[in-house]
């Protein structure tokens, strides 16, 4: 079972989170005689909570890279996160961290499936190659948390039908001139 499934099973079976024995009025985590600090160690530090190690949720953040062909060609970091909705609904998603971006985006389908309520807006999006598009959409307040991290952060994100699509042909002639490059230095 995953840690989340173990936690659900422990709650459903009303067990003490310290020793995993049946809990009751006279026995619970707060007064368990077997209570001790979790022995899991991450990044050189021991967990400070008093729960059974089988119920330990890792706080480590996994970072991968969006890459072209290999690690040396990496473009942008990607982390896994929980995207939260009302009534404790959540989806695990990949968050692309683009330090040069001016806005945050969420797929409209994801926002709808989580039951997020947004405010109507119109935005102009300039795509690769300079092609502009005006869309009527919503702006959402999106609760996001790290995997295994109970702290929730709020991100304002604009809903769009898809994050990426097939790129149409881009005319590079004027771009090459503006950047002061020769044609053999630019590869599509």
Short mmCIF file of N, CA, C and O in Angstrom, two decimals, residues 79-84 95 106 141-146 149-155:
data_model
loop_
_atom_site.label_atom_id
_atom_site.label_comp_id
_atom_site.label_asym_id
_atom_site.label_seq_id
_atom_site.Cartn_x
_atom_site.Cartn_y
_atom_site.Cartn_z
N UNK A 79 8.31 19.54 -11.14
CA UNK A 79 8.09 18.83 -9.88
C UNK A 79 6.69 18.26 -9.87
O UNK A 79 5.79 18.77 -10.53
N UNK A 80 6.51 17.19 -9.12
CA UNK A 80 5.18 16.62 -8.93
C UNK A 80 4.56 17.34 -7.74
O UNK A 80 5.23 17.63 -6.76
N UNK A 81 3.27 17.63 -7.84
CA UNK A 81 2.57 18.33 -6.77
C UNK A 81 1.12 17.88 -6.75
O UNK A 81 0.62 17.29 -7.71
N UNK A 82 0.46 18.15 -5.63
CA UNK A 82 -0.98 17.89 -5.52
C UNK A 82 -1.70 19.19 -5.84
O UNK A 82 -1.42 20.22 -5.24
N UNK A 83 -2.62 19.13 -6.78
CA UNK A 83 -3.44 20.27 -7.13
C UNK A 83 -4.78 20.01 -6.44
O UNK A 83 -5.42 18.99 -6.72
N UNK A 84 -5.16 20.89 -5.53
CA UNK A 84 -6.28 20.62 -4.64
C UNK A 84 -7.57 21.28 -5.12
O UNK A 84 -7.55 22.32 -5.76
N UNK A 95 4.23 20.11 -12.32
CA UNK A 95 4.31 21.57 -12.33
C UNK A 95 5.63 21.95 -13.00
O UNK A 95 6.70 21.57 -12.55
N UNK A 106 -3.30 26.69 -16.05
CA UNK A 106 -3.84 25.39 -15.67
C UNK A 106 -4.76 24.95 -16.80
O UNK A 106 -5.45 25.78 -17.41
N UNK A 141 -8.08 30.51 -8.48
CA UNK A 141 -7.21 30.49 -7.32
C UNK A 141 -6.98 29.01 -7.07
O UNK A 141 -7.89 28.29 -6.67
N UNK A 142 -5.77 28.52 -7.37
CA UNK A 142 -5.47 27.08 -7.36
C UNK A 142 -4.66 26.72 -6.12
O UNK A 142 -3.52 27.16 -5.99
N UNK A 143 -5.22 25.91 -5.22
CA UNK A 143 -4.45 25.43 -4.07
C UNK A 143 -3.50 24.31 -4.51
O UNK A 143 -3.93 23.36 -5.15
N UNK A 144 -2.22 24.45 -4.16
CA UNK A 144 -1.20 23.47 -4.56
C UNK A 144 -0.39 23.10 -3.32
O UNK A 144 -0.07 23.96 -2.51
N UNK A 145 -0.08 21.81 -3.19
CA UNK A 145 0.79 21.37 -2.09
C UNK A 145 1.82 20.39 -2.63
O UNK A 145 1.59 19.72 -3.63
N UNK A 146 2.94 20.32 -1.94
CA UNK A 146 3.97 19.36 -2.31
C UNK A 146 3.51 17.96 -1.94
O UNK A 146 2.66 17.78 -1.08
N UNK A 149 3.35 16.96 1.74
CA UNK A 149 3.44 18.20 2.52
C UNK A 149 2.03 18.73 2.75
O UNK A 149 1.32 19.03 1.79
N UNK A 150 1.61 18.86 4.00
CA UNK A 150 0.24 19.32 4.26
C UNK A 150 0.02 20.82 3.99
O UNK A 150 -1.10 21.26 3.83
N UNK A 151 1.11 21.59 3.89
CA UNK A 151 0.97 23.04 3.68
C UNK A 151 0.49 23.31 2.26
O UNK A 151 1.04 22.80 1.30
N UNK A 152 -0.56 24.13 2.15
CA UNK A 152 -1.15 24.44 0.85
C UNK A 152 -0.80 25.88 0.46
O UNK A 152 -0.93 26.80 1.26
N UNK A 153 -0.34 26.03 -0.77
CA UNK A 153 0.00 27.34 -1.32
C UNK A 153 -1.04 27.68 -2.37
O UNK A 153 -1.53 26.81 -3.08
N UNK A 154 -1.35 28.95 -2.50
CA UNK A 154 -2.35 29.38 -3.47
C UNK A 154 -1.66 30.05 -4.66
O UNK A 154 -0.81 30.92 -4.48
N UNK A 155 -2.04 29.61 -5.86
CA UNK A 155 -1.47 30.15 -7.09
C UNK A 155 -2.62 30.64 -7.97
O UNK A 155 -3.61 29.94 -8.12
#
